[in-house]
């Protein structure tokens, strides 16, 4: 989704940018099609996003022949779709964060520790075999390689 600046336009500038008459913008505001922010004095302030919506209204009306009620519904549905898409993106990010945390926890739980008679400790993965032989720990991973750990002298 596009990011918009915080620049706002008075109704005359917004109308010019959208290629419309200011009275048309007032009508769209009354109908709830494009509702601009208001100043304390109740003056309308249009954002760049509002101007883009106005252009879309004009396109739907002139090029597609959609009436104003249809345009209002289309814009409302597009807004709901955008909100749902943003929520879905946030959920995907959260899911990935949770999956990463679950992987880290799983890795922690999959470690097993073995100790030799003289106290040497070896961290091994679950599913590997460790044998003690003459004060030494012998780690035999699934690959079949043998790793020898001698007790400290």
GROMACS .gro file of N, CA and C in nm:
model
  459
    1UNK      N    1   0.084  -0.117   0.000
    1UNK     CA    2   0.000   0.000   0.000
    1UNK      C    3   0.089   0.123   0.000
    2UNK      N    4   0.047   0.225  -0.077
    2UNK     CA    5   0.126   0.347  -0.091
    2UNK      C    6   0.122   0.429   0.038
    3UNK      N    7   0.232   0.493   0.068
    3UNK     CA    8   0.240   0.583   0.182
    3UNK      C    9   0.212   0.723   0.132
    4UNK      N   10   0.140   0.800   0.212
    4UNK     CA   11   0.102   0.934   0.171
    4UNK      C   12   0.166   1.036   0.264
    5UNK      N   13   0.195   1.154   0.206
    5UNK     CA   14   0.251   1.262   0.286
    5UNK      C   15   0.140   1.325   0.370
    6UNK      N   16   0.179   1.409   0.463
    6UNK     CA   17   0.081   1.475   0.549
    6UNK      C   18   0.035   1.608   0.492
    7UNK      N   19   0.076   1.641   0.371
    7UNK     CA   20   0.035   1.765   0.306
    7UNK      C   21  -0.116   1.763   0.284
    8UNK      N   22  -0.180   1.875   0.315
    8UNK     CA   23  -0.324   1.886   0.290
    8UNK      C   24  -0.351   2.005   0.198
    9UNK      N   25  -0.463   1.997   0.129
    9UNK     CA   26  -0.500   2.100   0.032
    9UNK      C   27  -0.637   2.158   0.068
   10UNK      N   28  -0.653   2.287   0.045
   10UNK     CA   29  -0.785   2.348   0.057
   10UNK      C   30  -0.870   2.297  -0.059
   11UNK      N   31  -0.998   2.316  -0.050
   11UNK     CA   32  -1.090   2.258  -0.148
   11UNK      C   33  -1.062   2.304  -0.291
   12UNK      N   34  -1.024   2.429  -0.309
   12UNK     CA   35  -1.000   2.479  -0.445
   12UNK      C   36  -0.880   2.409  -0.508
   13UNK      N   37  -0.775   2.388  -0.430
   13UNK     CA   38  -0.655   2.321  -0.482
   13UNK      C   39  -0.685   2.173  -0.508
   14UNK      N   40  -0.754   2.109  -0.414
   14UNK     CA   41  -0.788   1.967  -0.433
   14UNK      C   42  -0.875   1.949  -0.556
   15UNK      N   43  -0.970   2.041  -0.576
   15UNK     CA   44  -1.058   2.032  -0.694
   15UNK      C   45  -0.978   2.045  -0.822
   16UNK      N   46  -0.885   2.138  -0.823
   16UNK     CA   47  -0.801   2.155  -0.942
   16UNK      C   48  -0.715   2.033  -0.967
   17UNK      N   49  -0.654   1.977  -0.861
   17UNK     CA   50  -0.571   1.858  -0.876
   17UNK      C   51  -0.652   1.738  -0.928
   18UNK      N   52  -0.778   1.729  -0.886
   18UNK     CA   53  -0.863   1.618  -0.927
   18UNK      C   54  -0.934   1.645  -1.060
   19UNK      N   55  -0.925   1.770  -1.108
   19UNK     CA   56  -0.993   1.804  -1.233
   19UNK      C   57  -1.143   1.817  -1.218
   20UNK      N   58  -1.186   1.871  -1.103
   20UNK     CA   59  -1.328   1.884  -1.073
   20UNK      C   60  -1.359   2.025  -1.024
   21UNK      N   61  -1.487   2.053  -1.014
   21UNK     CA   62  -1.533   2.180  -0.959
   21UNK      C   63  -1.542   2.165  -0.806
   22UNK      N   64  -1.508   2.268  -0.729
   22UNK     CA   65  -1.518   2.259  -0.583
   22UNK      C   66  -1.656   2.217  -0.534
   23UNK      N   67  -1.761   2.258  -0.604
   23UNK     CA   68  -1.897   2.220  -0.563
   23UNK      C   69  -1.916   2.068  -0.571
   24UNK      N   70  -1.850   2.004  -0.666
   24UNK     CA   71  -1.857   1.858  -0.680
   24UNK      C   72  -1.795   1.792  -0.557
   25UNK      N   73  -1.683   1.847  -0.510
   25UNK     CA   74  -1.618   1.792  -0.391
   25UNK      C   75  -1.709   1.807  -0.269
   26UNK      N   76  -1.779   1.922  -0.260
   26UNK     CA   77  -1.873   1.942  -0.148
   26UNK      C   78  -1.984   1.837  -0.153
   27UNK      N   79  -2.034   1.809  -0.274
   27UNK     CA   80  -2.140   1.710  -0.290
   27UNK      C   81  -2.089   1.571  -0.250
   28UNK      N   82  -1.969   1.535  -0.294
   28UNK     CA   83  -1.912   1.405  -0.258
   28UNK      C   84  -1.893   1.393  -0.107
   29UNK      N   85  -1.858   1.504  -0.043
   29UNK     CA   86  -1.845   1.504   0.103
   29UNK      C   87  -1.981   1.479   0.167
   30UNK      N   88  -2.085   1.549   0.123
   30UNK     CA   89  -2.220   1.531   0.179
   30UNK      C   90  -2.270   1.388   0.159
   31UNK      N   91  -2.236   1.327   0.046
   31UNK     CA   92  -2.281   1.191   0.016
   31UNK      C   93  -2.195   1.083   0.083
   32UNK      N   94  -2.084   1.125   0.144
   32UNK     CA   95  -1.996   1.029   0.211
   32UNK      C   96  -1.907   0.953   0.116
   33UNK      N   97  -1.884   1.007  -0.002
   33UNK     CA   98  -1.800   0.939  -0.101
   33UNK      C   99  -1.653   0.968  -0.074
   34UNK      N  100  -1.618   1.094  -0.059
   34UNK     CA  101  -1.482   1.134  -0.020
   34UNK      C  102  -1.500   1.237   0.092
   35UNK      N  103  -1.463   1.197   0.213
   35UNK     CA  104  -1.482   1.282   0.330
   35UNK      C  105  -1.347   1.336   0.375
   36UNK      N  106  -1.322   1.466   0.355
   36UNK     CA  107  -1.194   1.523   0.394
   36UNK      C  108  -1.189   1.552   0.544
   37UNK      N  109  -1.068   1.577   0.592
   37UNK     CA  110  -1.051   1.621   0.731
   37UNK      C  111  -1.104   1.764   0.741
   38UNK      N  112  -1.127   1.811   0.862
   38UNK     CA  113  -1.178   1.946   0.883
   38UNK      C  114  -1.085   2.024   0.975
   39UNK      N  115  -1.078   2.154   0.951
   39UNK     CA  116  -1.006   2.243   1.042
   39UNK      C  117  -1.099   2.279   1.157
   40UNK      N  118  -1.047   2.351   1.256
   40UNK     CA  119  -1.131   2.394   1.368
   40UNK      C  120  -1.243   2.484   1.320
   41UNK      N  121  -1.218   2.560   1.215
   41UNK     CA  122  -1.320   2.646   1.156
   41UNK      C  123  -1.411   2.574   1.060
   42UNK      N  124  -1.401   2.439   1.051
   42UNK     CA  125  -1.482   2.352   0.967
   42UNK      C  126  -1.445   2.356   0.819
   43UNK      N  127  -1.332   2.417   0.785
   43UNK     CA  128  -1.287   2.416   0.647
   43UNK      C  129  -1.239   2.277   0.607
   44UNK      N  130  -1.262   2.238   0.486
   44UNK     CA  131  -1.222   2.106   0.437
   44UNK      C  132  -1.073   2.107   0.404
   45UNK      N  133  -1.005   1.996   0.439
   45UNK     CA  134  -0.864   1.978   0.406
   45UNK      C  135  -0.847   1.839   0.344
   46UNK      N  136  -0.804   1.838   0.218
   46UNK     CA  137  -0.790   1.714   0.142
   46UNK      C  138  -0.644   1.669   0.141
   47UNK      N  139  -0.625   1.539   0.158
   47UNK     CA  140  -0.492   1.480   0.150
   47UNK      C  141  -0.468   1.432   0.006
   48UNK      N  142  -0.346   1.391  -0.021
   48UNK     CA  143  -0.315   1.335  -0.153
   48UNK      C  144  -0.397   1.209  -0.177
   49UNK      N  145  -0.420   1.133  -0.072
   49UNK     CA  146  -0.503   1.012  -0.085
   49UNK      C  147  -0.646   1.050  -0.124
   50UNK      N  148  -0.698   1.158  -0.063
   50UNK     CA  149  -0.832   1.205  -0.099
   50UNK      C  150  -0.838   1.245  -0.247
   51UNK      N  151  -0.734   1.313  -0.293
   51UNK     CA  152  -0.729   1.356  -0.434
   51UNK      C  153  -0.730   1.233  -0.526
   52UNK      N  154  -0.656   1.130  -0.488
   52UNK     CA  155  -0.654   1.008  -0.569
   52UNK      C  156  -0.791   0.940  -0.569
   53UNK      N  157  -0.859   0.943  -0.455
   53UNK     CA  158  -0.995   0.888  -0.449
   53UNK      C  159  -1.090   0.968  -0.538
   54UNK      N  160  -1.073   1.099  -0.538
   54UNK     CA  161  -1.157   1.183  -0.625
   54UNK      C  162  -1.136   1.148  -0.772
   55UNK      N  163  -1.012   1.126  -0.808
   55UNK     CA  164  -0.982   1.086  -0.947
   55UNK      C  165  -1.045   0.951  -0.979
   56UNK      N  166  -1.042   0.860  -0.882
   56UNK     CA  167  -1.104   0.728  -0.901
   56UNK      C  168  -1.256   0.742  -0.915
   57UNK      N  169  -1.315   0.829  -0.837
   57UNK     CA  170  -1.459   0.855  -0.849
   57UNK      C  171  -1.491   0.904  -0.989
   58UNK      N  172  -1.411   0.997  -1.037
   58UNK     CA  173  -1.433   1.052  -1.170
   58UNK      C  174  -1.419   0.943  -1.277
   59UNK      N  175  -1.318   0.859  -1.264
   59UNK     CA  176  -1.298   0.751  -1.360
   59UNK      C  177  -1.416   0.653  -1.359
   60UNK      N  178  -1.457   0.612  -1.240
   60UNK     CA  179  -1.569   0.518  -1.230
   60UNK      C  180  -1.697   0.578  -1.288
   61UNK      N  181  -1.718   0.705  -1.263
   61UNK     CA  182  -1.838   0.772  -1.312
   61UNK      C  183  -1.835   0.792  -1.462
   62UNK      N  184  -1.727   0.849  -1.513
   62UNK     CA  185  -1.721   0.885  -1.655
   62UNK      C  186  -1.686   0.767  -1.745
   63UNK      N  187  -1.586   0.689  -1.707
   63UNK     CA  188  -1.540   0.580  -1.794
   63UNK      C  189  -1.622   0.452  -1.779
   64UNK      N  190  -1.667   0.424  -1.657
   64UNK     CA  191  -1.736   0.298  -1.631
   64UNK      C  192  -1.887   0.314  -1.620
   65UNK      N  193  -1.934   0.439  -1.608
   65UNK     CA  194  -2.079   0.462  -1.600
   65UNK      C  195  -2.143   0.421  -1.469
   66UNK      N  196  -2.065   0.417  -1.362
   66UNK     CA  197  -2.118   0.377  -1.232
   66UNK      C  198  -2.183   0.498  -1.166
   67UNK      N  199  -2.302   0.478  -1.105
   67UNK     CA  200  -2.369   0.589  -1.036
   67UNK      C  201  -2.301   0.616  -0.901
   68UNK      N  202  -2.337   0.727  -0.839
   68UNK     CA  203  -2.268   0.769  -0.716
   68UNK      C  204  -2.285   0.670  -0.602
   69UNK      N  205  -2.402   0.609  -0.587
   69UNK     CA  206  -2.421   0.510  -0.481
   69UNK      C  207  -2.331   0.389  -0.507
   70UNK      N  208  -2.322   0.347  -0.632
   70UNK     CA  209  -2.232   0.236  -0.666
   70UNK      C  210  -2.088   0.271  -0.637
   71UNK      N  211  -2.048   0.394  -0.669
   71UNK     CA  212  -1.911   0.439  -0.643
   71UNK      C  213  -1.884   0.438  -0.492
   72UNK      N  214  -1.981   0.487  -0.413
   72UNK     CA  215  -1.964   0.489  -0.268
   72UNK      C  216  -1.942   0.347  -0.215
   73UNK      N  217  -2.021   0.253  -0.265
   73UNK     CA  218  -2.007   0.114  -0.221
   73UNK      C  219  -1.874   0.054  -0.266
   74UNK      N  220  -1.834   0.082  -0.389
   74UNK     CA  221  -1.705   0.031  -0.440
   74UNK      C  222  -1.590   0.083  -0.355
   75UNK      N  223  -1.591   0.212  -0.325
   75UNK     CA  224  -1.484   0.271  -0.243
   75UNK      C  225  -1.484   0.214  -0.102
   76UNK      N  226  -1.603   0.192  -0.046
   76UNK     CA  227  -1.612   0.133   0.089
   76UNK      C  228  -1.555  -0.009   0.088
   77UNK      N  229  -1.588  -0.085  -0.016
   77UNK     CA  230  -1.535  -0.222  -0.026
   77UNK      C  231  -1.384  -0.222  -0.045
   78UNK      N  232  -1.333  -0.130  -0.127
   78UNK     CA  233  -1.188  -0.121  -0.147
   78UNK      C  234  -1.118  -0.087  -0.016
   79UNK      N  235  -1.178   0.002   0.062
   79UNK     CA  236  -1.119   0.039   0.190
   79UNK      C  237  -1.117  -0.081   0.285
   80UNK      N  238  -1.227  -0.156   0.288
   80UNK     CA  239  -1.232  -0.276   0.373
   80UNK      C  240  -1.128  -0.378   0.326
   81UNK      N  241  -1.112  -0.392   0.196
   81UNK     CA  242  -1.014  -0.485   0.141
   81UNK      C  243  -0.872  -0.442   0.180
   82UNK      N  244  -0.843  -0.311   0.171
   82UNK     CA  245  -0.712  -0.260   0.211
   82UNK      C  246  -0.685  -0.286   0.359
   83UNK      N  247  -0.786  -0.263   0.442
   83UNK     CA  248  -0.772  -0.287   0.586
   83UNK      C  249  -0.747  -0.435   0.614
   84UNK      N  250  -0.822  -0.521   0.545
   84UNK     CA  251  -0.805  -0.666   0.563
   84UNK      C  252  -0.667  -0.709   0.516
   85UNK      N  253  -0.619  -0.651   0.407
   85UNK     CA  254  -0.486  -0.683   0.356
   85UNK      C  255  -0.378  -0.642   0.455
   86UNK      N  256  -0.393  -0.523   0.513
   86UNK     CA  257  -0.296  -0.477   0.614
   86UNK      C  258  -0.299  -0.567   0.737
   87UNK      N  259  -0.419  -0.606   0.779
   87UNK     CA  260  -0.431  -0.696   0.895
   87UNK      C  261  -0.367  -0.831   0.863
   88UNK      N  262  -0.387  -0.879   0.741
   88UNK     CA  263  -0.328  -1.007   0.700
   88UNK      C  264  -0.176  -0.998   0.701
   89UNK      N  265  -0.121  -0.887   0.652
   89UNK     CA  266   0.025  -0.869   0.654
   89UNK      C  267   0.077  -0.869   0.797
   90UNK      N  268   0.006  -0.802   0.886
   90UNK     CA  269   0.047  -0.798   1.027
   90UNK      C  270   0.041  -0.939   1.088
   91UNK      N  271  -0.063  -1.015   1.052
   91UNK     CA  272  -0.075  -1.152   1.103
   91UNK      C  273   0.036  -1.241   1.049
   92UNK      N  274   0.073  -1.221   0.921
   92UNK     CA  275   0.183  -1.300   0.864
   92UNK      C  276   0.313  -1.272   0.938
   93UNK      N  277   0.339  -1.144   0.966
   93UNK     CA  278   0.460  -1.107   1.040
   93UNK      C  279   0.458  -1.170   1.179
   94UNK      N  280   0.343  -1.162   1.246
   94UNK     CA  281   0.333  -1.221   1.379
   94UNK      C  282   0.351  -1.372   1.374
   95UNK      N  283   0.292  -1.436   1.273
   95UNK     CA  284   0.306  -1.581   1.258
   95UNK      C  285   0.452  -1.619   1.239
   96UNK      N  286   0.525  -1.544   1.157
   96UNK     CA  287   0.667  -1.574   1.135
   96UNK      C  288   0.746  -1.555   1.264
   97UNK      N  289   0.714  -1.452   1.340
   97UNK     CA  290   0.780  -1.428   1.469
   97UNK      C  291   0.753  -1.546   1.563
   98UNK      N  292   0.628  -1.591   1.568
   98UNK     CA  293   0.593  -1.704   1.654
   98UNK      C  294   0.659  -1.833   1.607
   99UNK      N  295   0.666  -1.852   1.476
   99UNK     CA  296   0.733  -1.973   1.424
   99UNK      C  297   0.881  -1.972   1.460
  100UNK      N  298   0.945  -1.855   1.448
  100UNK     CA  299   1.087  -1.846   1.483
  100UNK      C  300   1.107  -1.875   1.631
  101UNK      N  301   1.019  -1.821   1.716
  101UNK     CA  302   1.029  -1.847   1.859
  101UNK      C  303   1.006  -1.996   1.888
  102UNK      N  304   0.911  -2.057   1.819
  102UNK     CA  305   0.885  -2.200   1.837
  102UNK      C  306   1.005  -2.283   1.794
  103UNK      N  307   1.071  -2.242   1.683
  103UNK     CA  308   1.191  -2.314   1.639
  103UNK      C  309   1.302  -2.304   1.744
  104UNK      N  310   1.320  -2.183   1.799
  104UNK     CA  311   1.423  -2.167   1.902
  104UNK      C  312   1.392  -2.253   2.024
  105UNK      N  313   1.267  -2.255   2.066
  105UNK     CA  314   1.229  -2.338   2.181
  105UNK      C  315   1.246  -2.485   2.150
  106UNK      N  316   1.212  -2.525   2.028
  106UNK     CA  317   1.226  -2.664   1.989
  106UNK      C  318   1.373  -2.706   1.989
  107UNK      N  319   1.460  -2.616   1.941
  107UNK     CA  320   1.603  -2.646   1.942
  107UNK      C  321   1.654  -2.661   2.084
  108UNK      N  322   1.604  -2.578   2.174
  108UNK     CA  323   1.645  -2.589   2.315
  108UNK      C  324   1.601  -2.722   2.374
  109UNK      N  325   1.478  -2.764   2.341
  109UNK     CA  326   1.427  -2.889   2.396
  109UNK      C  327   1.491  -3.011   2.332
  110UNK      N  328   1.546  -2.996   2.214
  110UNK     CA  329   1.602  -3.113   2.146
  110UNK      C  330   1.744  -3.144   2.191
  111UNK      N  331   1.801  -3.060   2.277
  111UNK     CA  332   1.936  -3.089   2.328
  111UNK      C  333   1.929  -3.184   2.447
  112UNK      N  334   2.025  -3.276   2.450
  112UNK     CA  335   2.038  -3.371   2.559
  112UNK      C  336   2.180  -3.359   2.610
  113UNK      N  337   2.197  -3.375   2.739
  113UNK     CA  338   2.331  -3.365   2.797
  113UNK      C  339   2.372  -3.501   2.851
  114UNK      N  340   2.499  -3.534   2.832
  114UNK     CA  341   2.555  -3.658   2.884
  114UNK      C  342   2.678  -3.622   2.965
  115UNK      N  343   2.706  -3.700   3.068
  115UNK     CA  344   2.822  -3.671   3.153
  115UNK      C  345   2.905  -3.798   3.169
  116UNK      N  346   3.036  -3.779   3.173
  116UNK     CA  347   3.126  -3.892   3.195
  116UNK      C  348   3.142  -3.913   3.345
  117UNK      N  349   3.208  -4.018   3.381
  117UNK     CA  350   3.229  -4.050   3.522
  117UNK      C  351   3.308  -3.941   3.593
  118UNK      N  352   3.398  -3.872   3.521
  118UNK     CA  353   3.478  -3.767   3.587
  118UNK      C  354   3.413  -3.628   3.575
  119UNK      N  355   3.288  -3.620   3.526
  119UNK     CA  356   3.215  -3.494   3.529
  119UNK      C  357   3.213  -3.413   3.401
  120UNK      N  358   3.281  -3.458   3.296
  120UNK     CA  359   3.274  -3.385   3.169
  120UNK      C  360   3.132  -3.394   3.114
  121UNK      N  361   3.080  -3.281   3.063
  121UNK     CA  362   2.943  -3.276   3.012
  121UNK      C  363   2.949  -3.249   2.862
  122UNK      N  364   2.864  -3.319   2.791
  122UNK     CA  365   2.857  -3.305   2.646
  122UNK      C  366   2.711  -3.280   2.608
  123UNK      N  367   2.686  -3.173   2.533
  123UNK     CA  368   2.551  -3.148   2.480
  123UNK      C  369   2.540  -3.221   2.347
  124UNK      N  370   2.437  -3.303   2.334
  124UNK     CA  371   2.416  -3.378   2.212
  124UNK      C  372   2.272  -3.359   2.166
  125UNK      N  373   2.247  -3.382   2.040
  125UNK     CA  374   2.110  -3.370   1.988
  125UNK      C  375   2.033  -3.497   2.021
  126UNK      N  376   1.906  -3.479   2.043
  126UNK     CA  377   1.820  -3.593   2.071
  126UNK      C  378   1.830  -3.689   1.952
  127UNK      N  379   1.836  -3.817   1.981
  127UNK     CA  380   1.844  -3.917   1.876
  127UNK      C  381   1.987  -3.963   1.849
  128UNK      N  382   2.087  -3.906   1.917
  128UNK     CA  383   2.225  -3.953   1.900
  128UNK      C  384   2.259  -4.043   2.018
  129UNK      N  385   2.360  -4.125   1.998
  129UNK     CA  386   2.403  -4.217   2.103
  129UNK      C  387   2.531  -4.168   2.165
  130UNK      N  388   2.538  -4.180   2.295
  130UNK     CA  389   2.660  -4.144   2.368
  130UNK      C  390   2.697  -4.266   2.453
  131UNK      N  391   2.822  -4.308   2.440
  131UNK     CA  392   2.870  -4.422   2.518
  131UNK      C  393   2.988  -4.376   2.603
  132UNK      N  394   2.998  -4.429   2.719
  132UNK     CA  395   3.114  -4.400   2.804
  132UNK      C  396   3.208  -4.518   2.793
  133UNK      N  397   3.336  -4.486   2.774
  133UNK     CA  398   3.434  -4.593   2.760
  133UNK      C  399   3.563  -4.548   2.826
  134UNK      N  400   3.599  -4.607   2.938
  134UNK     CA  401   3.726  -4.575   3.004
  134UNK      C  402   3.738  -4.429   3.042
  135UNK      N  403   3.634  -4.366   3.098
  135UNK     CA  404   3.641  -4.226   3.139
  135UNK      C  405   3.625  -4.129   3.023
  136UNK      N  406   3.589  -4.178   2.905
  136UNK     CA  407   3.573  -4.092   2.788
  136UNK      C  408   3.428  -4.099   2.740
  137UNK      N  409   3.383  -3.987   2.686
  137UNK     CA  410   3.251  -3.986   2.623
  137UNK      C  411   3.270  -4.003   2.474
  138UNK      N  412   3.196  -4.094   2.417
  138UNK     CA  413   3.202  -4.115   2.274
  138UNK      C  414   3.067  -4.074   2.217
  139UNK      N  415   3.068  -3.972   2.132
  139UNK     CA  416   2.947  -3.920   2.071
  139UNK      C  417   2.934  -3.980   1.933
  140UNK      N  418   2.824  -4.048   1.907
  140UNK     CA  419   2.802  -4.111   1.777
  140UNK      C  420   2.678  -4.046   1.715
  141UNK      N  421   2.696  -3.942   1.632
  141UNK     CA  422   2.580  -3.880   1.568
  141UNK      C  423   2.521  -3.972   1.463
  142UNK      N  424   2.405  -3.932   1.411
  142UNK     CA  425   2.336  -4.013   1.310
  142UNK      C  426   2.421  -4.039   1.187
  143UNK      N  427   2.514  -3.949   1.159
  143UNK     CA  428   2.599  -3.967   1.040
  143UNK      C  429   2.692  -4.086   1.056
  144UNK      N  430   2.709  -4.136   1.179
  144UNK     CA  431   2.797  -4.249   1.201
  144UNK      C  432   2.938  -4.210   1.239
  145UNK      N  433   2.971  -4.079   1.233
  145UNK     CA  434   3.104  -4.034   1.272
  145UNK      C  435   3.117  -4.050   1.424
  146UNK      N  436   3.236  -4.080   1.470
  146UNK     CA  437   3.261  -4.097   1.612
  146UNK      C  438   3.342  -3.979   1.662
  147UNK      N  439   3.295  -3.913   1.767
  147UNK     CA  440   3.366  -3.802   1.828
  147UNK      C  441   3.402  -3.841   1.968
  148UNK      N  442   3.530  -3.832   2.000
  148UNK     CA  443   3.581  -3.877   2.129
  148UNK      C  444   3.608  -3.756   2.217
  149UNK      N  445   3.559  -3.760   2.340
  149UNK     CA  446   3.581  -3.653   2.438
  149UNK      C  447   3.653  -3.715   2.557
  150UNK      N  448   3.778  -3.673   2.578
  150UNK     CA  449   3.855  -3.729   2.687
  150UNK      C  450   3.836  -3.648   2.812
  151UNK      N  451   3.836  -3.713   2.926
  151UNK     CA  452   3.826  -3.645   3.055
  151UNK      C  453   3.951  -3.562   3.078
  152UNK      N  454   3.934  -3.449   3.151
  152UNK     CA  455   4.049  -3.360   3.177
  152UNK      C  456   4.144  -3.420   3.278
  153UNK      N  457   4.273  -3.408   3.257
  153UNK     CA  458   4.377  -3.458   3.349
  153UNK      C  459   4.457  -3.343   3.400
   0.00000   0.00000   0.00000
